[in-house]
């Protein structure tokens, strides 16, 4: 199995994949924001000061006995690499000279039994536990929050990498929570199978993280969200084990799997997931489309989805994103794409792909689309995991770049887009930093779609406060306009304040009651999910 590569401590991904800004981008930044494009120097890991570890000798001895000395780490570099996720505020904080907050200890259990033992000890001794998969959270989901506890440990699940019960007849496989996306695809591929879950975090995020955050991959139009794929979960809690999911469907009361798929480590630690898998596709077809405006494109996507002819991948960029996002500004016949660019791909058998692509072609053409050929769609696929590297390069030259997402019904989609875009622009303008707001439809359903926003602006002296103000304004606008506070990034710490608006006061009390039952000491991922 391919070894997982740790992400660098102060940016996305690995250092060898970092992408410097092109001359065209630097010129554009100078024109729009008056920025020279010179990259600021960044510190090395060894130059960073950390808040000292609060782990006691007694706790260290017990944890060593539980999982083995080589799997208990208080090394400063290890602690720094578990100091949080990869949101823009996370990375801006790591560029600060102040001592960095980090977990007091990193624990790497070998299996479900060891996870149970660590949780029982932590609960009895008042140690906060932050489950840690790939560390890709962009909403503060893996921040080492102590809450009322003196000590916080990061429960790194990277050793839980088993693949078992591969069942090509039923189309299922059981995967360890610590497998990354590429590792899972590699191991399933040995059986001729694929999960088909490709979020932007695919290269580093884990199976357990996909489940705990209700992840949605770029091929969700064809294969569904990750929560659609889950048939069974095994969960360790301070109170014991839950093994949920005995059949493809059941009428045995409420589906308790739903308590943990999306629970973000606040109710328990997912140690393995049984998922729906499929045969590796025989062929893939690509087609890009241009629409004169975003509304026309959105109506076309709705027509395809509601007709049951959705491609495996179905995306639509608005005018701003089509024009300014270099990752999607494909040339067609030597001329830049006009209007709004849509991407479609189709996977499956040759006959199935031919039939589906022909039906979708007819529907999209009738709805006002112009076919652009395969090249722009193939270009998008080639670079689809690279946007976070561009974000890092922009941060280095003094440009704020961050994303947020939501979803709503088709009827409300245009209203939500206008309200969120307006809130972001008003906030940036009020701070004296006009910006650019781009948007695309990333996931579609018969009843509605998601909207994914990218915001770019010149950094102020305090860019974290600058972004927090814009994000808060956008979140308020989402609630007022009838969207969900998060479609696939999860709640984490960043969206907690809006959970009451999402589920109501009674809903919050229900979730709090479940947490009290499963985690009476409150050690599991403090400061996340629940206000």
Short mmCIF file of C-alpha atoms in Angstrom, two decimals:
data_model
loop_
_atom_site.label_atom_id
_atom_site.label_comp_id
_atom_site.label_asym_id
_atom_site.label_seq_id
_atom_site.Cartn_x
_atom_site.Cartn_y
_atom_site.Cartn_z
CA UNK A 1 0.00 0.00 0.00
CA UNK A 2 1.26 3.47 -0.89
CA UNK A 3 2.51 5.27 2.20
CA UNK A 4 0.60 8.36 3.20
CA UNK A 5 2.50 11.62 2.91
CA UNK A 6 2.12 14.09 5.78
CA UNK A 7 1.05 17.58 4.80
CA UNK A 8 3.41 20.46 5.48
CA UNK A 9 2.71 22.26 8.72
CA UNK A 10 1.85 25.71 7.36
CA UNK A 11 0.21 25.04 3.99
CA UNK A 12 -1.83 22.53 2.04
CA UNK A 13 -0.41 19.27 0.77
CA UNK A 14 3.25 18.47 0.24
CA UNK A 15 6.12 20.85 -0.45
CA UNK A 16 7.02 19.21 -3.77
CA UNK A 17 3.51 19.88 -5.12
CA UNK A 18 3.47 23.59 -4.26
CA UNK A 19 2.66 25.74 -7.28
CA UNK A 20 4.29 29.19 -7.65
CA UNK A 21 2.21 31.98 -9.13
CA UNK A 22 2.52 32.46 -12.86
CA UNK A 23 3.54 35.78 -14.36
CA UNK A 24 -0.01 36.22 -15.64
CA UNK A 25 -1.40 35.84 -12.11
CA UNK A 26 1.19 38.22 -10.65
CA UNK A 27 0.30 40.80 -13.29
CA UNK A 28 -3.39 40.40 -12.54
CA UNK A 29 -2.79 40.82 -8.79
CA UNK A 30 -0.85 44.02 -9.44
CA UNK A 31 -3.65 45.40 -11.59
CA UNK A 32 -6.54 44.45 -9.28
CA UNK A 33 -5.03 44.75 -5.80
CA UNK A 34 -1.83 46.74 -6.29
CA UNK A 35 0.23 43.84 -4.96
CA UNK A 36 3.79 43.25 -6.10
CA UNK A 37 3.51 39.49 -6.03
CA UNK A 38 6.66 39.02 -3.95
CA UNK A 39 6.35 36.03 -1.63
CA UNK A 40 6.96 36.51 2.08
CA UNK A 41 9.52 34.29 3.76
CA UNK A 42 8.07 31.46 5.81
CA UNK A 43 9.56 29.85 8.88
CA UNK A 44 10.69 26.26 9.12
CA UNK A 45 9.13 23.85 11.61
CA UNK A 46 12.14 24.03 13.89
CA UNK A 47 11.80 27.83 14.19
CA UNK A 48 8.27 27.65 15.60
CA UNK A 49 7.63 28.01 19.33
CA UNK A 50 4.87 25.83 20.80
CA UNK A 51 2.89 26.14 23.98
CA UNK A 52 4.63 23.56 26.22
CA UNK A 53 3.00 20.15 26.55
CA UNK A 54 0.83 19.75 29.66
CA UNK A 55 0.94 15.93 29.59
CA UNK A 56 1.77 14.50 33.02
CA UNK A 57 4.28 11.72 33.57
CA UNK A 58 1.51 9.49 34.89
CA UNK A 59 -0.62 9.97 31.78
CA UNK A 60 2.41 9.41 29.56
CA UNK A 61 3.21 6.10 31.27
CA UNK A 62 -0.35 4.81 30.98
CA UNK A 63 -0.71 5.79 27.31
CA UNK A 64 2.62 4.16 26.54
CA UNK A 65 1.41 0.91 28.08
CA UNK A 66 -1.85 1.14 26.14
CA UNK A 67 -0.51 1.65 22.59
CA UNK A 68 3.28 1.16 22.80
CA UNK A 69 6.03 3.72 23.36
CA UNK A 70 6.71 4.21 19.64
CA UNK A 71 3.07 5.29 19.13
CA UNK A 72 3.05 8.01 21.79
CA UNK A 73 4.66 11.27 20.69
CA UNK A 74 5.34 14.58 22.38
CA UNK A 75 7.79 15.64 19.68
CA UNK A 76 7.28 19.31 18.83
CA UNK A 77 7.23 18.80 15.05
CA UNK A 78 4.68 16.01 15.43
CA UNK A 79 2.58 18.22 17.70
CA UNK A 80 2.82 21.11 15.21
CA UNK A 81 1.58 18.90 12.37
CA UNK A 82 -1.50 18.10 14.48
CA UNK A 83 -2.13 21.71 15.51
CA UNK A 84 -5.31 22.07 13.46
CA UNK A 85 -6.68 21.93 9.95
CA UNK A 86 -6.06 23.77 6.71
CA UNK A 87 -8.48 26.69 6.57
CA UNK A 88 -7.13 30.11 5.64
CA UNK A 89 -7.35 31.29 9.30
CA UNK A 90 -5.46 28.12 10.34
CA UNK A 91 -2.63 28.91 7.95
CA UNK A 92 -2.57 32.61 8.81
CA UNK A 93 -2.23 31.71 12.49
CA UNK A 94 0.74 29.49 11.71
CA UNK A 95 2.46 32.41 10.02
CA UNK A 96 2.23 34.35 13.30
CA UNK A 97 5.30 34.65 15.51
CA UNK A 98 3.37 33.89 18.71
CA UNK A 99 3.72 30.43 20.32
CA UNK A 100 1.46 27.96 18.54
CA UNK A 101 -1.24 26.01 20.33
CA UNK A 102 -0.89 22.27 19.73
CA UNK A 103 -2.00 18.97 21.25
CA UNK A 104 -0.01 17.90 24.28
CA UNK A 105 0.51 14.40 22.90
CA UNK A 106 -0.15 12.41 19.72
CA UNK A 107 -1.52 8.87 20.17
CA UNK A 108 -1.60 6.37 17.29
CA UNK A 109 -3.72 3.36 18.28
CA UNK A 110 -3.47 0.15 16.28
CA UNK A 111 -7.09 -0.94 16.34
CA UNK A 112 -10.58 -0.45 17.72
CA UNK A 113 -9.69 -2.05 21.07
CA UNK A 114 -6.85 0.41 21.66
CA UNK A 115 -9.11 3.33 20.72
CA UNK A 116 -11.64 2.16 23.31
CA UNK A 117 -8.94 1.91 25.96
CA UNK A 118 -7.65 5.43 25.26
CA UNK A 119 -11.16 6.88 25.39
CA UNK A 120 -11.95 5.13 28.67
CA UNK A 121 -8.75 6.41 30.26
CA UNK A 122 -9.23 9.95 28.91
CA UNK A 123 -12.82 10.04 30.16
CA UNK A 124 -11.82 8.86 33.63
CA UNK A 125 -8.89 11.29 33.87
CA UNK A 126 -10.24 14.42 32.19
CA UNK A 127 -8.21 14.48 28.97
CA UNK A 128 -9.72 16.05 25.85
CA UNK A 129 -9.53 13.86 22.74
CA UNK A 130 -9.43 15.24 19.19
CA UNK A 131 -9.82 12.49 16.55
CA UNK A 132 -7.38 13.22 13.71
CA UNK A 133 -7.54 11.72 10.22
CA UNK A 134 -5.88 13.61 7.39
CA UNK A 135 -6.00 17.02 9.06
CA UNK A 136 -7.81 18.56 6.08
CA UNK A 137 -10.63 20.31 7.97
CA UNK A 138 -11.32 23.87 6.81
CA UNK A 139 -13.83 24.70 9.58
CA UNK A 140 -11.75 24.17 12.72
CA UNK A 141 -12.86 20.56 13.07
CA UNK A 142 -9.52 19.26 14.37
CA UNK A 143 -8.38 22.28 16.37
CA UNK A 144 -6.79 21.09 19.65
CA UNK A 145 -9.38 22.75 21.89
CA UNK A 146 -8.90 21.90 25.58
CA UNK A 147 -12.19 23.26 26.82
CA UNK A 148 -12.22 22.81 30.57
CA UNK A 149 -9.48 20.16 30.44
CA UNK A 150 -5.83 20.67 31.29
CA UNK A 151 -4.61 18.23 28.65
CA UNK A 152 -5.62 17.52 25.05
CA UNK A 153 -4.47 14.57 22.96
CA UNK A 154 -4.70 14.10 19.20
CA UNK A 155 -5.97 10.61 18.42
CA UNK A 156 -4.23 9.96 15.11
CA UNK A 157 -6.01 7.11 13.30
CA UNK A 158 -3.38 6.58 10.59
CA UNK A 159 -2.67 2.99 11.69
CA UNK A 160 -6.29 1.88 11.13
CA UNK A 161 -5.76 0.91 7.50
CA UNK A 162 -7.35 -2.50 7.09
CA UNK A 163 -9.51 -3.54 4.15
CA UNK A 164 -11.76 -6.51 4.90
CA UNK A 165 -14.97 -8.20 3.84
CA UNK A 166 -14.55 -7.17 0.21
CA UNK A 167 -17.78 -8.43 -1.32
CA UNK A 168 -18.05 -7.87 -5.09
CA UNK A 169 -21.35 -9.76 -5.13
CA UNK A 170 -23.04 -7.31 -2.74
CA UNK A 171 -20.84 -4.42 -3.83
CA UNK A 172 -19.48 -3.57 -0.37
CA UNK A 173 -16.15 -3.40 1.45
CA UNK A 174 -15.12 -2.60 5.03
CA UNK A 175 -12.41 0.05 5.28
CA UNK A 176 -10.34 1.19 8.24
CA UNK A 177 -10.95 4.77 9.29
CA UNK A 178 -7.32 5.76 8.74
CA UNK A 179 -7.10 4.92 5.05
CA UNK A 180 -6.60 7.94 2.81
CA UNK A 181 -8.57 8.32 -0.39
CA UNK A 182 -5.68 7.13 -2.62
CA UNK A 183 -4.93 4.19 -0.32
CA UNK A 184 -8.56 3.07 -0.37
CA UNK A 185 -8.71 3.33 -4.16
CA UNK A 186 -5.44 1.38 -4.51
CA UNK A 187 -6.56 -1.47 -2.25
CA UNK A 188 -10.04 -1.66 -3.75
CA UNK A 189 -8.51 -1.50 -7.22
CA UNK A 190 -6.73 -4.80 -6.52
CA UNK A 191 -10.23 -6.32 -6.54
CA UNK A 192 -11.32 -4.39 -9.63
CA UNK A 193 -13.42 -2.07 -7.46
CA UNK A 194 -13.63 1.64 -6.73
CA UNK A 195 -15.31 3.84 -4.14
CA UNK A 196 -15.53 6.78 -6.54
CA UNK A 197 -15.33 9.41 -3.80
CA UNK A 198 -13.11 12.30 -4.94
CA UNK A 199 -13.47 15.46 -2.85
CA UNK A 200 -10.83 18.16 -3.27
CA UNK A 201 -9.20 16.78 -0.10
CA UNK A 202 -9.03 13.27 -1.66
CA UNK A 203 -5.23 12.95 -1.60
CA UNK A 204 -4.96 13.43 2.17
CA UNK A 205 -8.37 13.01 3.84
CA UNK A 206 -9.39 9.67 5.35
CA UNK A 207 -12.29 7.26 5.25
CA UNK A 208 -13.18 8.06 8.85
CA UNK A 209 -13.05 11.77 8.10
CA UNK A 210 -15.28 11.35 5.05
CA UNK A 211 -17.89 9.67 7.23
CA UNK A 212 -17.56 11.98 10.24
CA UNK A 213 -18.09 15.10 8.10
CA UNK A 214 -20.66 13.90 5.52
CA UNK A 215 -18.15 14.51 2.77
CA UNK A 216 -19.30 15.04 -0.79
CA UNK A 217 -17.00 14.15 -3.68
CA UNK A 218 -16.70 15.73 -7.09
CA UNK A 219 -18.37 12.66 -8.66
CA UNK A 220 -21.40 12.90 -6.37
CA UNK A 221 -23.78 13.32 -9.31
CA UNK A 222 -22.93 9.77 -10.30
CA UNK A 223 -22.06 8.00 -7.04
CA UNK A 224 -23.71 10.10 -4.36
CA UNK A 225 -22.30 11.69 -1.22
CA UNK A 226 -20.18 9.64 1.17
CA UNK A 227 -23.11 9.27 3.57
CA UNK A 228 -25.04 7.66 0.70
CA UNK A 229 -22.26 5.06 0.42
CA UNK A 230 -22.11 4.09 4.11
CA UNK A 231 -23.88 0.84 5.00
CA UNK A 232 -22.27 0.17 8.40
CA UNK A 233 -20.14 1.99 10.97
CA UNK A 234 -18.20 0.76 13.99
CA UNK A 235 -17.79 3.46 16.62
CA UNK A 236 -15.75 3.62 19.81
CA UNK A 237 -17.17 5.80 22.60
CA UNK A 238 -16.17 6.35 26.24
CA UNK A 239 -19.19 4.20 27.11
CA UNK A 240 -18.37 1.30 24.76
CA UNK A 241 -18.80 0.13 21.17
CA UNK A 242 -21.61 0.70 18.69
CA UNK A 243 -21.77 -1.53 15.60
CA UNK A 244 -24.52 -0.14 13.38
CA UNK A 245 -25.89 -1.35 10.06
CA UNK A 246 -27.02 -4.95 9.60
CA UNK A 247 -28.71 -4.75 6.21
CA UNK A 248 -29.09 -2.47 3.16
CA UNK A 249 -32.26 -1.07 4.74
CA UNK A 250 -34.19 -1.61 7.95
CA UNK A 251 -37.36 -0.53 9.72
CA UNK A 252 -35.90 -1.24 13.16
CA UNK A 253 -36.47 2.24 14.52
CA UNK A 254 -34.48 5.37 13.62
CA UNK A 255 -31.22 4.67 11.81
CA UNK A 256 -28.59 5.21 14.49
CA UNK A 257 -25.84 5.30 11.87
CA UNK A 258 -27.05 8.82 11.16
CA UNK A 259 -25.95 9.92 14.63
CA UNK A 260 -22.33 9.23 13.74
CA UNK A 261 -22.15 9.98 10.03
CA UNK A 262 -21.65 13.70 10.43
CA UNK A 263 -20.90 13.62 14.18
CA UNK A 264 -17.38 15.10 13.67
CA UNK A 265 -15.84 13.06 16.48
CA UNK A 266 -17.99 14.77 19.11
CA UNK A 267 -20.09 11.66 19.85
CA UNK A 268 -17.61 8.87 19.20
CA UNK A 269 -14.64 7.79 17.11
CA UNK A 270 -15.45 5.95 13.88
CA UNK A 271 -12.92 3.13 13.53
CA UNK A 272 -14.23 1.33 10.43
CA UNK A 273 -16.82 1.94 7.73
CA UNK A 274 -18.52 -0.50 5.39
CA UNK A 275 -19.21 1.25 2.13
CA UNK A 276 -20.90 0.65 -1.19
CA UNK A 277 -18.35 0.10 -3.97
CA UNK A 278 -18.61 -0.46 -7.73
CA UNK A 279 -16.60 -1.99 -10.54
CA UNK A 280 -13.80 0.19 -11.90
CA UNK A 281 -15.42 2.02 -14.84
CA UNK A 282 -14.76 0.57 -18.25
CA UNK A 283 -14.60 3.97 -19.92
CA UNK A 284 -14.94 7.70 -19.26
CA UNK A 285 -16.34 10.33 -21.61
CA UNK A 286 -15.80 14.09 -21.21
CA UNK A 287 -17.71 17.11 -22.46
CA UNK A 288 -17.54 20.79 -21.49
CA UNK A 289 -20.30 23.30 -22.11
CA UNK A 290 -20.72 27.05 -22.28
CA UNK A 291 -23.88 28.85 -21.17
CA UNK A 292 -24.62 32.54 -21.76
CA UNK A 293 -25.27 33.18 -18.05
CA UNK A 294 -25.39 31.39 -14.71
CA UNK A 295 -29.18 31.13 -14.53
CA UNK A 296 -29.39 29.50 -17.93
CA UNK A 297 -26.70 27.04 -16.91
CA UNK A 298 -28.38 26.27 -13.58
CA UNK A 299 -31.69 25.62 -15.34
CA UNK A 300 -29.89 23.27 -17.74
CA UNK A 301 -28.28 21.32 -14.89
CA UNK A 302 -31.67 21.02 -13.19
CA UNK A 303 -33.23 19.66 -16.38
CA UNK A 304 -30.57 16.97 -16.67
CA UNK A 305 -30.74 15.92 -13.03
CA UNK A 306 -34.52 15.86 -12.84
CA UNK A 307 -34.66 13.79 -16.03
CA UNK A 308 -32.47 11.15 -14.38
CA UNK A 309 -29.69 11.69 -16.94
CA UNK A 310 -27.07 13.19 -14.62
CA UNK A 311 -23.42 12.62 -15.57
CA UNK A 312 -20.94 11.25 -13.05
CA UNK A 313 -19.51 14.76 -12.63
CA UNK A 314 -21.69 17.84 -13.17
CA UNK A 315 -20.43 21.34 -12.34
CA UNK A 316 -21.16 24.91 -13.39
CA UNK A 317 -18.97 27.99 -12.81
CA UNK A 318 -20.44 31.48 -12.78
CA UNK A 319 -19.19 34.30 -14.99
CA UNK A 320 -16.60 35.49 -12.45
CA UNK A 321 -15.12 32.05 -11.85
CA UNK A 322 -15.13 31.19 -15.55
CA UNK A 323 -13.33 34.41 -16.37
CA UNK A 324 -10.86 34.68 -13.48
CA UNK A 325 -10.09 31.23 -12.13
CA UNK A 326 -7.17 30.09 -14.24
CA UNK A 327 -7.83 26.45 -13.38
CA UNK A 328 -11.07 26.68 -15.36
CA UNK A 329 -10.23 29.18 -18.11
CA UNK A 330 -9.78 26.59 -20.86
CA UNK A 331 -9.27 27.70 -24.45
CA UNK A 332 -11.54 26.32 -27.13
CA UNK A 333 -10.30 26.69 -30.68
CA UNK A 334 -7.89 29.38 -29.50
CA UNK A 335 -10.64 31.55 -27.94
CA UNK A 336 -11.39 31.80 -24.21
CA UNK A 337 -14.62 30.33 -22.90
CA UNK A 338 -17.42 32.89 -22.84
CA UNK A 339 -20.24 33.09 -20.29
CA UNK A 340 -20.32 30.20 -17.82
CA UNK A 341 -18.36 26.97 -18.12
CA UNK A 342 -19.92 23.63 -17.21
CA UNK A 343 -18.08 20.34 -16.83
CA UNK A 344 -19.54 16.88 -17.43
CA UNK A 345 -17.95 13.45 -17.27
CA UNK A 346 -19.59 10.05 -17.70
CA UNK A 347 -18.25 6.76 -16.31
CA UNK A 348 -19.34 3.16 -16.76
CA UNK A 349 -19.59 0.59 -19.52
CA UNK A 350 -19.15 1.82 -23.07
CA UNK A 351 -22.83 1.28 -23.86
CA UNK A 352 -24.04 2.95 -20.67
CA UNK A 353 -21.75 5.96 -21.14
CA UNK A 354 -22.84 6.36 -24.76
CA UNK A 355 -26.54 6.31 -23.86
CA UNK A 356 -26.25 8.67 -20.87
CA UNK A 357 -23.98 11.16 -22.62
CA UNK A 358 -26.27 11.27 -25.65
CA UNK A 359 -29.32 11.98 -23.48
CA UNK A 360 -27.50 14.65 -21.48
CA UNK A 361 -26.13 16.20 -24.70
CA UNK A 362 -29.65 16.59 -26.04
CA UNK A 363 -30.98 18.09 -22.80
CA UNK A 364 -28.09 20.55 -22.31
CA UNK A 365 -28.26 21.66 -25.94
CA UNK A 366 -31.99 22.23 -25.71
CA UNK A 367 -31.47 24.27 -22.55
CA UNK A 368 -29.15 26.75 -24.26
CA UNK A 369 -25.75 25.10 -23.89
CA UNK A 370 -22.94 25.11 -26.44
CA UNK A 371 -20.77 22.00 -26.50
CA UNK A 372 -17.05 22.76 -26.22
CA UNK A 373 -15.58 19.28 -26.59
CA UNK A 374 -13.60 17.17 -24.16
CA UNK A 375 -10.48 19.32 -23.61
CA UNK A 376 -11.79 21.77 -20.95
CA UNK A 377 -13.33 18.92 -18.94
CA UNK A 378 -10.10 16.92 -19.12
CA UNK A 379 -8.12 20.00 -18.10
CA UNK A 380 -10.40 20.49 -15.09
CA UNK A 381 -9.97 16.85 -14.05
CA UNK A 382 -6.19 17.08 -14.38
CA UNK A 383 -6.04 20.03 -11.96
CA UNK A 384 -9.02 19.32 -9.74
CA UNK A 385 -6.99 18.75 -6.55
CA UNK A 386 -4.70 21.75 -7.09
CA UNK A 387 -6.77 24.78 -6.01
CA UNK A 388 -5.57 24.75 -2.36
CA UNK A 389 -1.97 25.11 -3.57
CA UNK A 390 -2.96 28.28 -5.44
CA UNK A 391 -4.60 29.54 -2.23
CA UNK A 392 -1.31 29.03 -0.35
CA UNK A 393 0.67 30.92 -2.98
CA UNK A 394 -1.80 33.82 -2.81
CA UNK A 395 -1.52 33.97 0.99
CA UNK A 396 2.25 34.22 0.63
CA UNK A 397 1.97 37.40 -1.45
CA UNK A 398 -0.59 39.13 0.78
CA UNK A 399 -3.83 38.06 -0.89
CA UNK A 400 -6.67 36.68 1.22
CA UNK A 401 -8.25 33.62 -0.41
CA UNK A 402 -10.88 31.40 1.21
CA UNK A 403 -13.99 29.39 0.40
CA UNK A 404 -17.40 28.65 1.86
CA UNK A 405 -20.34 26.58 0.68
CA UNK A 406 -24.05 26.06 1.16
CA UNK A 407 -27.04 24.43 -0.57
CA UNK A 408 -30.71 25.09 -1.18
CA UNK A 409 -33.64 24.23 -3.43
CA UNK A 410 -33.58 24.99 -7.15
CA UNK A 411 -36.28 27.60 -6.67
CA UNK A 412 -34.19 29.44 -4.09
CA UNK A 413 -30.78 29.00 -5.72
CA UNK A 414 -30.55 32.38 -7.48
CA UNK A 415 -31.78 34.24 -4.40
CA UNK A 416 -29.23 32.52 -2.17
CA UNK A 417 -26.37 33.25 -4.57
CA UNK A 418 -27.27 36.94 -4.76
CA UNK A 419 -27.63 37.30 -0.98
CA UNK A 420 -24.37 35.55 -0.08
CA UNK A 421 -22.38 37.34 -2.79
CA UNK A 422 -23.81 40.67 -1.64
CA UNK A 423 -23.02 39.98 2.01
CA UNK A 424 -19.41 39.09 1.20
CA UNK A 425 -18.89 42.14 -1.02
CA UNK A 426 -20.53 44.49 1.49
CA UNK A 427 -18.30 43.19 4.29
CA UNK A 428 -15.11 43.50 2.26
CA UNK A 429 -16.06 46.97 0.99
CA UNK A 430 -16.90 48.17 4.50
CA UNK A 431 -13.38 47.17 5.55
CA UNK A 432 -11.86 49.09 2.65
CA UNK A 433 -10.78 45.98 0.72
CA UNK A 434 -12.95 45.36 -2.34
CA UNK A 435 -12.68 41.77 -3.44
CA UNK A 436 -13.69 39.24 -6.03
CA UNK A 437 -16.39 36.63 -5.26
CA UNK A 438 -16.65 33.59 -7.50
CA UNK A 439 -19.17 30.77 -7.32
CA UNK A 440 -19.91 27.38 -8.81
CA UNK A 441 -22.49 24.63 -8.48
CA UNK A 442 -20.51 21.66 -7.22
CA UNK A 443 -23.21 19.11 -6.35
CA UNK A 444 -26.71 18.58 -7.69
CA UNK A 445 -29.88 16.82 -6.57
CA UNK A 446 -33.37 16.46 -8.05
CA UNK A 447 -34.63 19.09 -5.60
CA UNK A 448 -31.70 21.49 -5.40
CA UNK A 449 -27.96 22.13 -5.56
CA UNK A 450 -24.96 23.39 -3.64
CA UNK A 451 -23.18 26.70 -4.14
CA UNK A 452 -19.43 26.91 -3.54
CA UNK A 453 -17.98 30.41 -3.15
CA UNK A 454 -14.36 31.51 -3.48
CA UNK A 455 -13.40 34.92 -2.10
CA UNK A 456 -10.22 36.81 -3.03
CA UNK A 457 -9.18 40.17 -1.55
CA UNK A 458 -6.10 42.10 -0.50
CA UNK A 459 -5.10 41.20 3.06
CA UNK A 460 -5.48 43.80 5.78
CA UNK A 461 -3.12 44.10 8.74
CA UNK A 462 -5.30 41.56 10.58
CA UNK A 463 -6.49 39.20 7.85
CA UNK A 464 -8.05 36.70 10.26
CA UNK A 465 -10.42 39.36 11.61
CA UNK A 466 -10.99 40.53 8.03
CA UNK A 467 -12.10 37.05 6.95
CA UNK A 468 -14.08 36.32 10.11
CA UNK A 469 -16.18 39.43 9.49
CA UNK A 470 -16.86 38.44 5.88
CA UNK A 471 -17.59 34.81 6.79
CA UNK A 472 -19.96 35.86 9.58
CA UNK A 473 -21.85 38.17 7.22
CA UNK A 474 -22.12 35.38 4.66
CA UNK A 475 -23.29 32.87 7.28
CA UNK A 476 -26.00 35.24 8.48
CA UNK A 477 -27.08 35.76 4.87
CA UNK A 478 -27.22 31.99 4.30
CA UNK A 479 -29.55 31.54 7.26
CA UNK A 480 -31.82 34.43 6.28
CA UNK A 481 -31.95 33.29 2.65
CA UNK A 482 -32.93 29.73 3.59
CA UNK A 483 -29.70 27.84 2.83
CA UNK A 484 -27.90 25.27 4.95
CA UNK A 485 -24.97 26.56 6.96
CA UNK A 486 -22.78 23.83 5.44
CA UNK A 487 -23.27 21.37 2.60
CA UNK A 488 -20.05 19.34 2.91
CA UNK A 489 -17.38 21.23 4.89
CA UNK A 490 -19.07 20.25 8.18
CA UNK A 491 -19.75 22.35 11.29
CA UNK A 492 -16.49 22.17 13.23
CA UNK A 493 -15.82 25.27 15.31
CA UNK A 494 -16.53 27.82 12.58
CA UNK A 495 -20.25 27.05 12.07
CA UNK A 496 -21.24 26.20 15.66
CA UNK A 497 -22.88 29.57 16.24
CA UNK A 498 -25.36 28.88 13.43
CA UNK A 499 -26.31 25.33 14.46
CA UNK A 500 -29.30 26.61 16.43
CA UNK A 501 -30.66 28.23 13.28
CA UNK A 502 -30.05 24.98 11.40
CA UNK A 503 -31.73 22.48 13.75
CA UNK A 504 -33.55 24.63 16.32
CA UNK A 505 -33.22 24.76 20.10
CA UNK A 506 -34.95 21.42 20.54
CA UNK A 507 -32.64 19.83 17.99
CA UNK A 508 -29.64 21.14 19.92
CA UNK A 509 -31.03 19.67 23.14
CA UNK A 510 -31.49 16.28 21.46
CA UNK A 511 -27.88 16.28 20.26
CA UNK A 512 -26.65 17.41 23.67
CA UNK A 513 -28.59 14.59 25.33
CA UNK A 514 -26.99 12.03 23.01
CA UNK A 515 -23.55 13.46 23.81
CA UNK A 516 -24.20 13.25 27.57
CA UNK A 517 -25.10 9.57 27.20
CA UNK A 518 -22.13 8.61 25.05
CA UNK A 519 -19.55 11.08 26.41
CA UNK A 520 -20.61 12.08 29.93
CA UNK A 521 -17.25 13.70 30.72
CA UNK A 522 -17.39 15.78 27.52
CA UNK A 523 -13.90 14.82 26.37
CA UNK A 524 -14.68 14.18 22.70
CA UNK A 525 -13.58 17.00 20.38
CA UNK A 526 -14.51 19.94 22.63
CA UNK A 527 -15.64 23.14 20.95
CA UNK A 528 -16.97 21.47 17.82
CA UNK A 529 -20.44 20.81 16.40
CA UNK A 530 -22.51 21.84 19.46
CA UNK A 531 -22.71 25.47 20.66
#
